[in-house]
mmCIF file of C-alpha atoms in Angstrom:
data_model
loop_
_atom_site.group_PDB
_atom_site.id
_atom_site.type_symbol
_atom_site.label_atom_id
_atom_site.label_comp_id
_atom_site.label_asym_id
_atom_site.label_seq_id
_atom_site.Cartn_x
_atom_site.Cartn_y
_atom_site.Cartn_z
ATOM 1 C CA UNK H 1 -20.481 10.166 -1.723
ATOM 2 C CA UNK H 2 -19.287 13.076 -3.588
ATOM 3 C CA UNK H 3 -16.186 13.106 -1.307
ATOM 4 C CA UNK H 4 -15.601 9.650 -2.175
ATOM 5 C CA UNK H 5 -16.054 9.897 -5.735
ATOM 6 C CA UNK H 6 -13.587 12.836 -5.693
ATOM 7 C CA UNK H 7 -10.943 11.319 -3.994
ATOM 8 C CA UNK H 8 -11.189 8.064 -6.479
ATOM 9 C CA UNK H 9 -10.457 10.194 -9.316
ATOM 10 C CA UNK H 10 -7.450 12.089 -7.374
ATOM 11 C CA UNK H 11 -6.168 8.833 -6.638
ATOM 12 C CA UNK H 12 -6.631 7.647 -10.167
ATOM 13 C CA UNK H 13 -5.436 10.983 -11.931
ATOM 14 C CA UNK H 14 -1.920 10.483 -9.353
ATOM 15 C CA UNK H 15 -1.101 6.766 -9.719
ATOM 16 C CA UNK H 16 -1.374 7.447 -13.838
ATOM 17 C CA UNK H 17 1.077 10.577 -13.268
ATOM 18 C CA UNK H 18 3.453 8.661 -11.330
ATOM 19 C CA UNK H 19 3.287 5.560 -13.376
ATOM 20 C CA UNK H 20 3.544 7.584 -16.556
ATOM 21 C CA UNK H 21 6.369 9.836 -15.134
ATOM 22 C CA UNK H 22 8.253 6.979 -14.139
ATOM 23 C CA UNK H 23 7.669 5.193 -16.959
ATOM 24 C CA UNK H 24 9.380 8.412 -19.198
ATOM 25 C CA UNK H 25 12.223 8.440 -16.644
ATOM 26 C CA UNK H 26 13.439 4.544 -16.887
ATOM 27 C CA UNK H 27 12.641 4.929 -21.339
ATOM 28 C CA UNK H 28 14.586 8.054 -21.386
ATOM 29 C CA UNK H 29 17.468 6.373 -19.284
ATOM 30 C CA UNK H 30 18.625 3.852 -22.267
ATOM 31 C CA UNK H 31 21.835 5.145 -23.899
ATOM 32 C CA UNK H 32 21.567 7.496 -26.475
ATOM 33 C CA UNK H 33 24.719 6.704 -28.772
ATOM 34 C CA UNK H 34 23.877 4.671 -31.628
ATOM 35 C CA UNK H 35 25.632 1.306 -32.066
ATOM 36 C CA UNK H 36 29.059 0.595 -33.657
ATOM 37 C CA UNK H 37 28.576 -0.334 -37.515
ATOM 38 C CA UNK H 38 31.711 -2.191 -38.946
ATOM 39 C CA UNK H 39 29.802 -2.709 -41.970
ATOM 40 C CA UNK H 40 30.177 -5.969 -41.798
ATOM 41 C CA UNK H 41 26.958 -8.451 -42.261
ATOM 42 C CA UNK H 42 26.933 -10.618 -39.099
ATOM 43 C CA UNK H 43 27.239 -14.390 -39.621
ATOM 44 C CA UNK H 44 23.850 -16.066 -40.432
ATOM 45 C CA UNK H 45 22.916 -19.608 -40.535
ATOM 46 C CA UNK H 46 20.453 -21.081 -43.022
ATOM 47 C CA UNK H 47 16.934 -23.309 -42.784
ATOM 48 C CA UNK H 48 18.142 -24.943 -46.053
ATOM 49 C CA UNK H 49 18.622 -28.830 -44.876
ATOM 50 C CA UNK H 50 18.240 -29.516 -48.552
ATOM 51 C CA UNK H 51 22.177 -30.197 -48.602
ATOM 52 C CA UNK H 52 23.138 -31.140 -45.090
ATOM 53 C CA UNK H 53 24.123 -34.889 -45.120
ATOM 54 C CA UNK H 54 22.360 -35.654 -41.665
ATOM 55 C CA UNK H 55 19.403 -35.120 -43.464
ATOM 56 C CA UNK H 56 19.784 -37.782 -45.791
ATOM 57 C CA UNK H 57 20.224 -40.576 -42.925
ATOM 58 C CA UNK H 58 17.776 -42.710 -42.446
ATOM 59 C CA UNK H 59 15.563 -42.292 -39.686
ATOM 60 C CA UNK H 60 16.136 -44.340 -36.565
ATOM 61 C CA UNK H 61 14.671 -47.671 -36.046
ATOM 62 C CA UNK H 62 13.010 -48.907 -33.088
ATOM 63 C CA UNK H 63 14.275 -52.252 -32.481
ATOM 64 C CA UNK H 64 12.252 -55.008 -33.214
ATOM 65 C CA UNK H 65 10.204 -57.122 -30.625
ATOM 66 C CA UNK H 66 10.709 -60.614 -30.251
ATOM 67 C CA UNK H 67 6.972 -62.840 -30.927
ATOM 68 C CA UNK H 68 7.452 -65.699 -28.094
#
């Protein structure tokens, strides 16, 4: 049982070594030179519907049903 137990915690103690050393090896792998700044802001677009003229439409009517 002791055997078993061992080799649990081997297995255990490896997979978290590999996983963590290939973890470090695919994060340290992203290019290190830092982005191009133009210093210009990028275009944005806005949430404000407060003065866009498809707002003001009417909503859509569903057409009416005829009572025969």
């Amino acid at each position: 049982m002791l055997w078993l137990a061992a080799h649990i915690w081997i297995f255990l103690f490896t997979a978290f070594c590999i996983g963590l050393g290939i973890g470090w090896w695919i994060w340290g792998a992203g290019d290190d030179t830092p982005p191009d700044h133009t210093g210009a802001d990028p275009a944005m677009g806005t949430l404000n519907t407060d003065y866009d003229p498809a707002a003001e439409a009417l909503p859509a009517r569903a057409p009416e049903r005829s009572q025969e």
